[in-house]
Amino acid sequence: MANLPTRPNAPSLDKDVPFGLGFPVRLVRFAQRYPRGVLAAFLVTGALFGALALRVPEAEDLLDFIPPDDPDVKAFREAGRTFGVLRVALVGIEARKGDDVFAPETLARIGAATDAIKNVRGVDSVESMTTLEDFVAGEAGVETTQLIQGPPGGMGWPWKGSWPDTPEARKALRDKVLSRSHVVGNFVSKDGAAALVMVYLAEGASDRLVSHELRKAVEGVIGDHRAIYGGAPFAASAIYEETQADIRKLTPLAVLILLGVILFAFRDPVGVLLTIGSVAWSAVVVIGIMALKHEPFTAASSALPVILFASGTSYAVHVLGRYYILDVPGLTGGRKPTRAEDAERLVTAVKIVGPPVAIASFTTAAGFLACLVMDIRPMRAFGVECAAGVLTAMVAALLMVPAVLALWPRGRHEPAHTGRIGEMLASLAEWSSRNRAPVLIVSALLSIGGLLSLRNIQVRMEPRSFFRPGSDPYNAERFLAERFGGSQILQVRLAGDFTDPATLHEAKRLEQFARSLPGVTQVQGLVEPIMLINNVMGGERRVPETRQQVQTLLFFLEGRASLKRLLNGNRDESLVLIRTQGETDGIIAEVEHYLADAFNKQPGGPERRTVAERIRWITRAAGDPI
């Protein structure tokens, strides 16, 4: 780098800068007049905001990244409050290779894990194959028993029983459990090789803290069995922790690279420290303000330090770079410049680079503030935080740097030359200047081509695509997809009189339609448990015929945790849970179309047409369509 040539008709640097961009010089002169006061102010504010930055709250809820006013989001949150299915952690347990989960020790380990999870703070309830109830015919009509009745020593570990103690008993247990359609695919895989524990978190519990405690509880009793952790709480915790780990690695790396580049370019340790210090101060101030406003530290805002170091260091670099290469006017005889002469040298440098620095900071901040048009609150906050960081970094470059240079002036020296690379870039710029028209035409064509190709971008919302291959969330998604048909659950909330058999028939029709769709692996609703009880009472496995029969059957189900997830207390709202695998856009569109056009909102019982329709759906779901 060298002194830039000045055009003969260039305006004097002493004239006022247009567009009100003369404030950089005024800031520099202020810092030169009161250098110690300016540095003291930077130190005090840095210490105060640094203490506040340590208290900034952390947010780990992925739902924060969904627009809260979106109708679907409101419906989802309302369903979570009504049915308690908003935050479900999934713990998968695999049997040993070549075995199944009905082995006595494996059953005991599952029971022990279930018991340990119950004692974790922040857990509202837990369900597994060892806690599920079963209904059998008895003298009083229907008797409630445990689906898996543990040995006398209990289902926990260490296991102290001998049941099932014969191959016949074990096979009978396996056949019994796998005959329950509401259990298979939800709590045990179809092949019996894996079990699933469903953990419902209490309102207000921290995903990250509860996830850690769940892991600790399960690992303490699971032995050599493999445990897999999935569901929204584990995913949210993994995203937050992996983001924090990346930031902890990237921030020091970014600082080291900047230190090396600036030290190589300036060859002055003071200039390096000033550049890093100005950005570090701005980052501390912004995070401290976040704490004052109780603005949480999200997965998005955790990238703030890296972004500021990447963009904010350029302001101090421009000021120092121009300062280093300027001569002090009138300096002769090899003497050192006085403080006043060196101060004027810095003012001259800022007159040259101050307006571009100000414009660059304002345009960068405006770019970040464009996030305000987004309907995702954490992204809006992220844009404001980055914009504030850029502007404060610019202010630090125009106040902190001049204050330090006023107290400790630096000598003039040529920064490191860019060598062959610089010559090539200069030649490219010169060639582009001579061939302006072709360059602009090609650039325009490339821009148009890029815009047109945007239509071909595919947006994948499959959960596994968000995680690094081999990570715990990735493995959990793979396990759930292979063993239980995926972890994505589409919730359909129905309103009506669910003591009316006609309403139950229409809900069953919806379930059968959803089950027939490609990509749907499991459908869970209210009708199946009612049909199960009806079958036990001798009414066959079908929907009861009268309202009184429905009310009688619901009497045996009320109070059960599984029913609370599907039916509210007034019996006028129900939830249908549709588990899907792969991309869900097509499934959602099909279900929404069915609800809008085919769903009977005033059901009157089954008709010949709807029965034939349901038969087609059943056979399609079974893989043998007619």
XYZ file of C-alpha atoms in Angstrom:
626
model
C 0.000 0.000 0.000
C 1.126 3.548 -0.710
C -0.138 7.098 -0.634
C -3.076 7.504 -2.959
C -2.638 10.065 -5.758
C -4.720 13.187 -5.424
C -6.583 14.586 -8.428
C -5.722 18.230 -9.196
C -9.326 19.295 -8.798
C -9.986 17.199 -5.690
C -11.803 19.088 -2.938
C -9.807 20.192 0.051
C -9.876 17.869 3.050
C -10.561 20.872 5.252
C -13.925 21.550 3.611
C -17.101 20.271 5.183
C -18.010 16.734 4.169
C -21.412 16.521 2.421
C -24.448 14.616 3.684
C -23.630 15.381 7.303
C -20.771 12.851 7.385
C -18.332 15.180 9.103
C -19.080 13.698 12.544
C -16.146 11.198 12.383
C -13.681 14.099 12.504
C -15.589 15.715 15.378
C -15.510 12.449 17.331
C -11.778 12.110 16.729
C -11.064 15.673 17.865
C -13.160 15.083 21.010
C -11.194 11.914 21.826
C -7.902 13.748 21.249
C -8.991 16.566 23.564
C -10.043 14.244 26.425
C -8.177 10.963 25.819
C -8.027 9.816 29.438
C -11.678 10.560 30.061
C -12.682 8.712 26.879
C -10.616 5.641 27.786
C -11.974 5.688 31.348
C -15.513 5.774 29.949
C -14.755 2.781 27.721
C -13.274 0.832 30.639
C -16.153 1.624 33.001
C -18.900 0.846 30.480
C -17.070 -2.304 29.416
C -16.885 -3.507 33.016
C -20.523 -2.649 33.793
C -21.969 -4.167 30.630
C -19.605 -7.116 30.968
C -21.056 -7.888 34.405
C -24.553 -7.599 32.959
C -23.626 -9.824 30.019
C -22.971 -12.685 32.424
C -26.630 -12.506 33.494
C -28.263 -12.575 30.071
C -31.063 -15.190 30.084
C -30.898 -18.174 27.769
C -33.739 -19.399 25.558
C -33.809 -22.935 24.165
C -37.419 -23.331 23.038
C -37.539 -23.993 19.297
C -41.118 -22.712 19.215
C -39.692 -19.216 19.726
C -38.572 -19.379 16.104
C -42.145 -19.831 14.909
C -44.342 -16.731 14.484
C -46.495 -16.616 17.660
C -49.436 -14.989 15.846
C -49.611 -17.690 13.188
C -53.005 -19.471 13.448
C -51.380 -22.911 13.277
C -48.959 -22.006 16.066
C -51.785 -20.717 18.254
C -53.764 -23.896 17.621
C -50.713 -26.022 18.437
C -50.066 -24.229 21.727
C -53.750 -24.386 22.671
C -53.805 -28.125 21.965
C -50.718 -28.488 24.146
C -52.431 -26.721 27.041
C -55.622 -28.758 26.611
C -54.167 -32.226 26.052
C -50.645 -31.910 27.465
C -48.872 -33.121 24.317
C -46.804 -30.026 23.600
C -43.428 -31.224 24.894
C -42.800 -34.944 24.693
C -39.365 -36.493 25.135
C -38.850 -39.956 23.649
C -36.477 -42.525 25.119
C -35.913 -45.569 22.944
C -34.475 -48.782 24.385
C -33.182 -51.540 22.118
C -32.981 -55.196 22.998
C -29.700 -57.015 22.655
C -28.868 -58.183 19.155
C -30.861 -61.284 18.243
C -33.223 -60.824 21.195
C -36.411 -58.860 21.855
C -37.675 -56.561 24.595
C -39.718 -59.368 26.178
C -36.607 -60.956 27.685
C -36.919 -60.791 31.513
C -33.822 -58.635 32.026
C -34.763 -56.231 29.220
C -38.268 -55.828 30.670
C -36.720 -55.120 34.047
C -34.378 -52.516 32.559
C -37.295 -50.768 30.813
C -39.257 -50.768 34.058
C -36.279 -49.405 35.976
C -35.768 -46.640 33.414
C -39.462 -45.742 33.636
C -39.307 -45.548 37.432
C -36.123 -43.464 37.330
C -37.674 -41.006 34.864
C -40.694 -40.514 37.154
C -38.372 -39.053 39.789
C -36.772 -36.490 37.464
C -37.739 -32.951 38.344
C -39.660 -31.303 35.522
C -41.377 -34.503 34.362
C -45.167 -34.372 34.459
C -45.855 -38.006 33.550
C -44.252 -40.978 31.833
C -45.661 -43.909 29.891
C -44.033 -47.112 28.705
C -45.045 -50.689 27.991
C -44.418 -51.486 31.665
C -46.926 -48.863 32.878
C -49.737 -49.408 30.369
C -53.028 -50.780 31.591
C -54.985 -53.557 29.950
C -58.662 -54.387 30.114
C -60.005 -57.912 30.545
C -63.449 -59.369 31.104
C -64.291 -60.056 34.748
C -67.176 -60.682 37.067
C -67.871 -56.930 37.289
C -67.769 -56.566 33.526
C -64.360 -55.029 32.850
C -61.309 -55.366 35.060
C -58.216 -53.193 34.771
C -54.843 -54.897 34.970
C -51.282 -54.103 33.964
C -50.513 -54.975 30.366
C -47.217 -56.436 31.567
C -47.522 -57.830 35.057
C -44.123 -57.779 36.710
C -42.657 -60.490 38.887
C -43.045 -60.362 42.676
C -39.779 -58.445 42.972
C -41.125 -55.625 40.795
C -40.233 -54.377 37.336
C -37.254 -52.351 38.481
C -33.589 -53.260 38.509
C -32.059 -55.287 40.073
C -34.665 -57.732 38.840
C -35.752 -60.297 41.433
C -38.234 -62.532 39.675
C -38.371 -65.466 37.350
C -41.341 -64.450 35.160
C -41.638 -65.132 32.262
C -39.668 -68.229 33.192
C -40.491 -70.396 30.186
C -40.362 -69.916 26.420
C -44.112 -70.481 26.354
C -44.764 -67.702 28.882
C -42.495 -65.327 27.034
C -44.197 -66.077 23.709
C -47.624 -65.604 25.305
C -46.562 -62.197 26.629
C -45.158 -61.195 23.245
C -48.339 -62.253 21.430
C -50.498 -60.411 23.948
C -48.593 -57.115 23.720
C -48.205 -57.196 19.942
C -51.942 -57.823 19.552
C -52.718 -54.400 21.028
C -52.811 -52.056 18.040
C -52.616 -48.959 20.254
C -49.375 -50.282 21.765
C -47.556 -51.462 18.632
C -45.855 -48.564 16.897
C -46.255 -46.335 19.951
C -44.562 -48.202 22.810
C -43.055 -51.263 21.145
C -41.821 -51.769 17.587
C -43.636 -54.181 15.281
C -40.772 -56.678 15.476
C -40.525 -56.410 19.252
C -36.854 -55.398 19.070
C -37.250 -51.942 20.624
C -39.405 -50.156 23.176
C -40.282 -46.504 23.554
C -40.760 -44.503 26.743
C -42.842 -41.339 26.320
C -41.977 -38.563 28.778
C -44.294 -35.565 29.136
C -42.563 -32.473 30.493
C -44.206 -30.132 32.982
C -45.089 -26.578 31.996
C -42.142 -24.229 32.506
C -39.512 -26.976 32.798
C -36.209 -26.315 31.032
C -35.686 -28.575 28.023
C -31.936 -28.563 28.528
C -31.927 -29.272 32.263
C -34.603 -31.965 32.060
C -32.904 -33.598 29.069
C -29.631 -33.858 30.993
C -31.382 -35.345 34.013
C -33.306 -37.825 31.860
C -30.081 -39.071 30.306
C -28.472 -39.411 33.707
C -31.454 -41.298 35.126
C -31.713 -43.730 32.213
C -27.973 -44.375 31.857
C -27.829 -45.232 35.558
C -30.142 -48.232 35.191
C -30.024 -49.288 31.541
C -26.886 -51.411 31.815
C -25.456 -52.580 28.489
C -28.703 -51.926 26.597
C -28.656 -49.132 24.045
C -30.737 -46.038 24.812
C -31.706 -43.453 22.179
C -32.969 -39.978 23.045
C -35.330 -38.110 20.735
C -38.276 -35.756 20.639
C -38.527 -31.971 20.782
C -36.870 -31.406 24.212
C -33.774 -33.426 23.295
C -33.642 -31.825 19.836
C -33.912 -28.303 21.278
C -31.224 -29.063 23.839
C -28.931 -30.525 21.164
C -29.395 -27.561 18.802
C -28.658 -25.072 21.588
C -25.625 -26.943 22.926
C -24.141 -27.654 19.496
C -24.592 -23.997 18.555
C -22.871 -22.911 21.769
C -20.054 -25.401 21.199
C -19.550 -24.119 17.651
C -19.513 -20.519 18.859
C -16.978 -21.372 21.587
C -14.740 -22.837 18.881
C -15.377 -20.246 16.189
C -14.993 -17.089 18.303
C -11.398 -17.772 19.459
C -10.550 -19.035 15.960
C -11.946 -15.881 14.368
C -10.032 -13.711 16.839
C -6.780 -15.583 16.193
C -7.151 -15.271 12.420
C -7.905 -11.560 12.733
C -4.949 -11.116 15.060
C -2.656 -12.813 12.592
C -3.920 -10.904 9.564
C -3.868 -7.501 11.267
C -0.497 -8.112 12.873
C 0.925 -9.135 9.490
C -0.602 -6.083 7.820
C 0.123 -3.429 10.477
C 3.202 -4.943 12.152
C 2.173 -3.088 15.288
C 0.828 -4.920 18.381
C -0.918 -1.762 19.582
C -2.897 -1.547 16.343
C -3.896 -5.197 16.709
C -5.107 -4.718 20.285
C -7.018 -1.580 19.318
C -8.790 -3.369 16.476
C -9.798 -6.350 18.623
C -10.598 -4.190 21.647
C -13.016 -1.922 19.786
C -15.075 -4.893 18.574
C -14.896 -6.728 21.908
C -16.236 -3.628 23.659
C -19.146 -3.335 21.219
C -20.050 -7.030 21.666
C -19.978 -6.716 25.457
C -22.155 -3.588 25.366
C -24.774 -5.174 23.107
C -24.995 -8.361 25.194
C -25.184 -6.278 28.373
C -28.093 -4.287 26.918
C -29.784 -7.607 26.099
C -29.547 -8.492 29.793
C -31.024 -5.119 30.804
C -33.968 -5.676 28.452
C -34.319 -9.326 29.521
C -33.771 -10.316 25.901
C -32.802 -13.995 25.883
C -29.696 -15.437 24.278
C -31.038 -17.674 21.514
C -29.452 -20.013 18.988
C -29.487 -17.074 16.545
C -28.010 -14.393 18.816
C -25.230 -16.748 19.933
C -23.594 -16.038 16.552
C -23.391 -12.318 17.411
C -19.721 -12.248 18.574
C -18.453 -14.002 15.444
C -20.483 -11.735 13.153
C -19.228 -8.600 14.920
C -15.610 -9.709 14.745
C -16.063 -10.497 11.064
C -17.681 -7.173 10.144
C -16.865 -4.688 12.925
C -13.069 -4.912 12.803
C -12.978 -3.246 9.385
C -13.714 0.205 10.852
C -10.644 0.352 13.095
C -8.598 -1.285 10.338
C -9.495 1.487 7.868
C -8.698 4.265 10.364
C -5.395 2.736 11.469
C -4.399 1.709 7.946
C -4.712 5.252 6.605
C -3.052 6.684 9.744
C -0.004 4.428 9.374
C 0.779 5.354 5.757
C 0.376 9.140 6.063
C 3.313 11.489 6.407
C 3.217 14.349 8.881
C 3.038 17.543 6.767
C 6.127 19.766 7.082
C 8.142 17.191 9.028
C 11.865 17.606 8.112
C 15.247 16.713 9.480
C 14.317 13.230 10.591
C 12.893 14.462 13.899
C 9.927 12.749 15.547
C 6.571 14.475 15.185
C 5.117 16.283 18.141
C 1.850 15.100 19.672
C 0.030 17.969 17.985
C 1.516 17.058 14.595
C 0.657 13.386 15.055
C -2.862 14.309 16.143
C -3.326 16.305 12.946
C -2.040 13.315 11.000
C -4.841 11.169 12.473
C -7.413 13.864 11.702
C -6.228 13.944 8.095
C -6.570 10.145 7.920
C -10.122 10.275 9.295
C -11.078 13.031 6.847
C -10.220 10.573 4.091
C -11.692 7.323 5.479
C -14.276 8.673 7.941
C -17.169 9.143 5.477
C -16.665 5.705 3.836
C -16.440 4.092 7.281
C -19.645 5.831 8.387
C -21.472 4.891 5.186
C -20.274 1.276 5.446
C -21.477 0.993 9.061
C -24.858 2.561 8.295
C -25.480 0.340 5.259
C -24.384 -2.781 7.179
C -26.668 -1.868 10.079
C -29.522 -1.231 7.640
C -28.942 -4.685 6.160
C -29.234 -6.295 9.583
C -32.311 -4.189 10.413
C -33.996 -5.726 7.378
C -34.634 -8.677 9.722
C -37.367 -6.512 11.289
C -39.692 -7.448 8.429
C -39.529 -11.107 9.522
C -42.341 -12.513 11.650
C -39.918 -14.584 13.749
C -39.194 -12.648 16.934
C -35.704 -14.074 17.691
C -34.597 -13.166 14.164
C -35.922 -9.609 14.583
C -34.009 -9.313 17.851
C -30.912 -10.777 16.171
C -31.070 -8.127 13.429
C -31.345 -5.287 15.963
C -28.482 -6.723 18.043
C -26.174 -7.019 15.032
C -27.068 -3.520 13.845
C -26.369 -2.087 17.301
C -23.064 -3.976 17.438
C -21.940 -2.626 14.059
C -22.750 0.979 15.000
C -21.046 0.746 18.409
C -17.978 -0.815 16.755
C -17.848 2.186 14.409
C -18.124 4.593 17.361
C -15.343 2.718 19.199
C -13.111 2.990 16.131
C -13.626 6.776 16.080
C -13.243 7.306 19.847
C -11.189 4.525 21.434
C -8.545 4.420 18.676
C -7.913 8.223 18.630
C -7.793 8.342 22.445
C -5.089 5.671 22.595
C -3.112 7.262 19.729
C -3.309 10.645 21.452
C -1.575 9.144 24.510
C 0.762 6.762 22.659
C 1.423 7.994 19.080
C 2.586 5.391 16.568
C 5.237 5.959 13.943
C 4.630 5.968 10.220
C 5.331 2.737 8.350
C 4.265 0.994 5.200
C 1.850 -1.881 5.817
C 2.725 -5.301 4.384
C 2.473 -5.477 0.625
C 0.021 -7.908 -0.940
C 2.631 -9.092 -3.466
C 1.576 -11.072 -6.494
C -2.021 -11.377 -5.346
C -2.363 -7.613 -5.085
C -0.887 -7.140 -8.532
C -3.329 -9.651 -9.997
C -6.293 -7.947 -8.315
C -5.115 -4.550 -9.550
C -4.767 -5.910 -13.095
C -8.272 -7.402 -12.874
C -9.697 -4.067 -11.731
C -7.947 -2.272 -14.553
C -9.213 -4.808 -17.111
C -12.777 -4.502 -15.768
C -12.558 -0.731 -16.026
C -11.538 -0.962 -19.695
C -14.287 -3.517 -20.492
C -17.137 -2.053 -18.528
C -19.935 -2.963 -20.934
C -19.151 -6.700 -21.289
C -18.587 -7.024 -17.533
C -21.937 -5.396 -16.727
C -23.788 -7.470 -19.333
C -22.335 -10.768 -18.050
C -23.064 -9.748 -14.447
C -26.663 -8.935 -15.342
C -27.098 -12.269 -17.153
C -25.640 -14.196 -14.214
C -27.936 -12.333 -11.819
C -31.004 -13.105 -13.901
C -29.968 -16.754 -14.170
C -29.513 -16.939 -10.413
C -32.916 -15.405 -9.755
C -34.612 -17.813 -12.165
C -32.892 -20.804 -10.599
C -34.285 -19.866 -7.178
C -37.515 -21.550 -8.236
C -35.722 -24.902 -8.239
C -34.544 -24.668 -4.633
C -36.029 -27.473 -2.552
C -36.844 -26.812 1.083
C -36.512 -29.978 3.163
C -38.229 -30.018 6.544
C -37.325 -33.589 7.505
C -35.980 -33.331 11.100
C -32.930 -35.494 10.367
C -31.673 -32.981 7.776
C -31.187 -30.354 10.521
C -28.569 -32.384 12.395
C -25.026 -33.522 11.752
C -24.811 -37.180 10.642
C -23.741 -39.308 13.592
C -24.968 -36.818 16.218
C -27.397 -37.941 18.929
C -30.447 -36.193 17.379
C -29.590 -37.626 13.959
C -29.296 -41.150 15.371
C -32.509 -40.686 17.332
C -34.414 -39.618 14.235
C -33.021 -42.589 12.350
C -33.992 -44.974 15.157
C -37.514 -43.570 15.391
C -37.928 -43.716 11.624
C -36.752 -47.325 11.372
C -38.415 -48.727 14.493
C -41.487 -46.568 15.065
C -42.237 -44.886 11.755
C -40.726 -41.482 12.497
C -41.008 -38.734 15.106
C -43.090 -36.191 13.161
C -46.635 -36.047 14.461
C -49.444 -34.142 12.780
C -52.112 -33.144 15.299
C -55.743 -32.826 14.216
C -57.983 -31.276 16.837
C -61.672 -32.139 16.572
C -64.603 -30.501 18.347
C -67.935 -32.234 18.845
C -69.928 -34.521 21.121
C -67.675 -37.525 21.616
C -70.309 -39.455 23.507
C -72.273 -39.637 20.226
C -71.566 -42.820 18.201
C -72.019 -40.871 14.939
C -69.216 -38.511 15.980
C -66.991 -41.474 16.801
C -67.707 -43.011 13.400
C -66.662 -39.794 11.673
C -63.470 -39.593 13.781
C -62.741 -43.218 12.880
C -63.290 -42.380 9.215
C -60.690 -39.624 9.480
C -58.247 -42.033 11.128
C -58.698 -44.606 8.373
C -58.254 -41.986 5.666
C -55.048 -40.705 7.277
C -53.699 -44.235 7.701
C -54.159 -44.862 3.969
C -51.899 -41.956 2.953
C -48.345 -42.730 1.765
C -45.857 -41.688 4.422
C -48.283 -42.133 7.347
C -46.989 -44.853 9.649
C -49.269 -44.620 12.693
C -52.562 -42.994 13.645
C -53.664 -42.708 17.256
C -57.110 -41.540 18.272
C -59.911 -41.895 20.787
C -61.923 -44.531 18.923
C -59.452 -47.418 19.247
C -59.440 -47.531 23.095
C -63.253 -47.341 23.117
C -63.475 -50.229 20.657
C -61.010 -52.212 22.780
C -63.174 -51.846 25.905
C -66.283 -52.609 23.902
C -64.692 -55.841 22.707
C -63.798 -56.854 26.276
C -67.417 -56.276 27.353
C -68.667 -58.559 24.614
C -69.788 -55.892 22.188
C -67.206 -56.839 19.559
C -64.346 -54.647 18.359
C -66.393 -51.801 16.933
C -67.937 -48.459 17.786
C -70.846 -48.770 20.281
C -74.357 -48.187 18.955
C -75.803 -45.901 21.650
C -74.710 -42.820 23.543
C -75.246 -44.644 26.851
C -72.851 -47.406 25.789
C -70.197 -44.851 24.886
C -70.547 -43.106 28.245
C -70.268 -46.435 30.046
C -67.075 -47.322 28.186
C -65.567 -43.885 28.797
C -66.185 -44.415 32.508
C -63.600 -47.213 32.497
C -61.104 -45.047 30.577
C -61.415 -41.778 32.491
C -58.429 -40.881 34.623
C -56.042 -42.845 32.434
C -53.059 -40.788 31.258
C -53.405 -42.142 27.734
C -57.005 -40.890 27.454
C -56.104 -37.413 28.746
C -53.878 -37.015 25.688
C -56.819 -37.733 23.378
C -59.992 -36.370 25.060
C -60.623 -33.312 27.203
C -62.599 -33.386 30.435
C -65.821 -32.083 28.874
C -65.716 -34.783 26.199
C -66.238 -32.184 23.484
C -62.708 -31.999 22.076
C -60.475 -34.808 20.848
C -57.041 -35.125 19.303
C -55.993 -37.379 16.425
C -52.226 -37.950 16.241
C -50.876 -38.845 12.782
C -47.264 -40.040 12.743
C -45.429 -39.463 9.463
C -42.106 -40.303 7.891
C -40.154 -38.215 5.382
C -41.539 -35.015 3.904
C -44.889 -33.983 5.359
C -46.059 -31.236 2.982
C -48.080 -33.614 0.809
C -49.637 -35.356 3.812
C -50.646 -32.055 5.404
C -52.198 -30.895 2.127
C -54.172 -34.154 1.782
C -55.472 -33.997 5.362
C -56.416 -30.318 5.070
C -58.212 -31.018 1.776
C -60.094 -33.925 3.369
C -61.140 -31.853 6.382
C -62.335 -29.030 4.143
C -64.262 -31.074 1.564
C -64.919 -34.648 2.717
C -65.147 -34.465 6.503
C -68.749 -34.563 7.694
C -69.125 -31.791 10.271
C -72.645 -32.936 11.192
C -72.337 -36.733 11.177
C -75.384 -38.920 11.174
C -73.831 -42.361 11.250
C -72.262 -44.565 8.562
C -73.705 -44.774 5.066
C -73.178 -47.287 2.273
C -70.941 -44.837 0.384
C -68.750 -44.045 3.386
C -68.454 -47.714 4.359
C -67.198 -48.612 0.871
C -64.865 -45.659 1.029
C -63.439 -46.791 4.362
C -62.930 -50.332 3.077
C -60.824 -48.941 0.249
C -58.737 -46.940 2.716
C -58.238 -49.954 4.984
C -57.028 -52.150 2.149
C -54.778 -49.390 0.823
C -53.179 -48.986 4.245
C -52.675 -52.765 4.391
C -50.779 -52.638 1.092
C -53.415 -54.540 -0.919
C -55.688 -51.852 -2.396
C -58.953 -52.669 -4.120
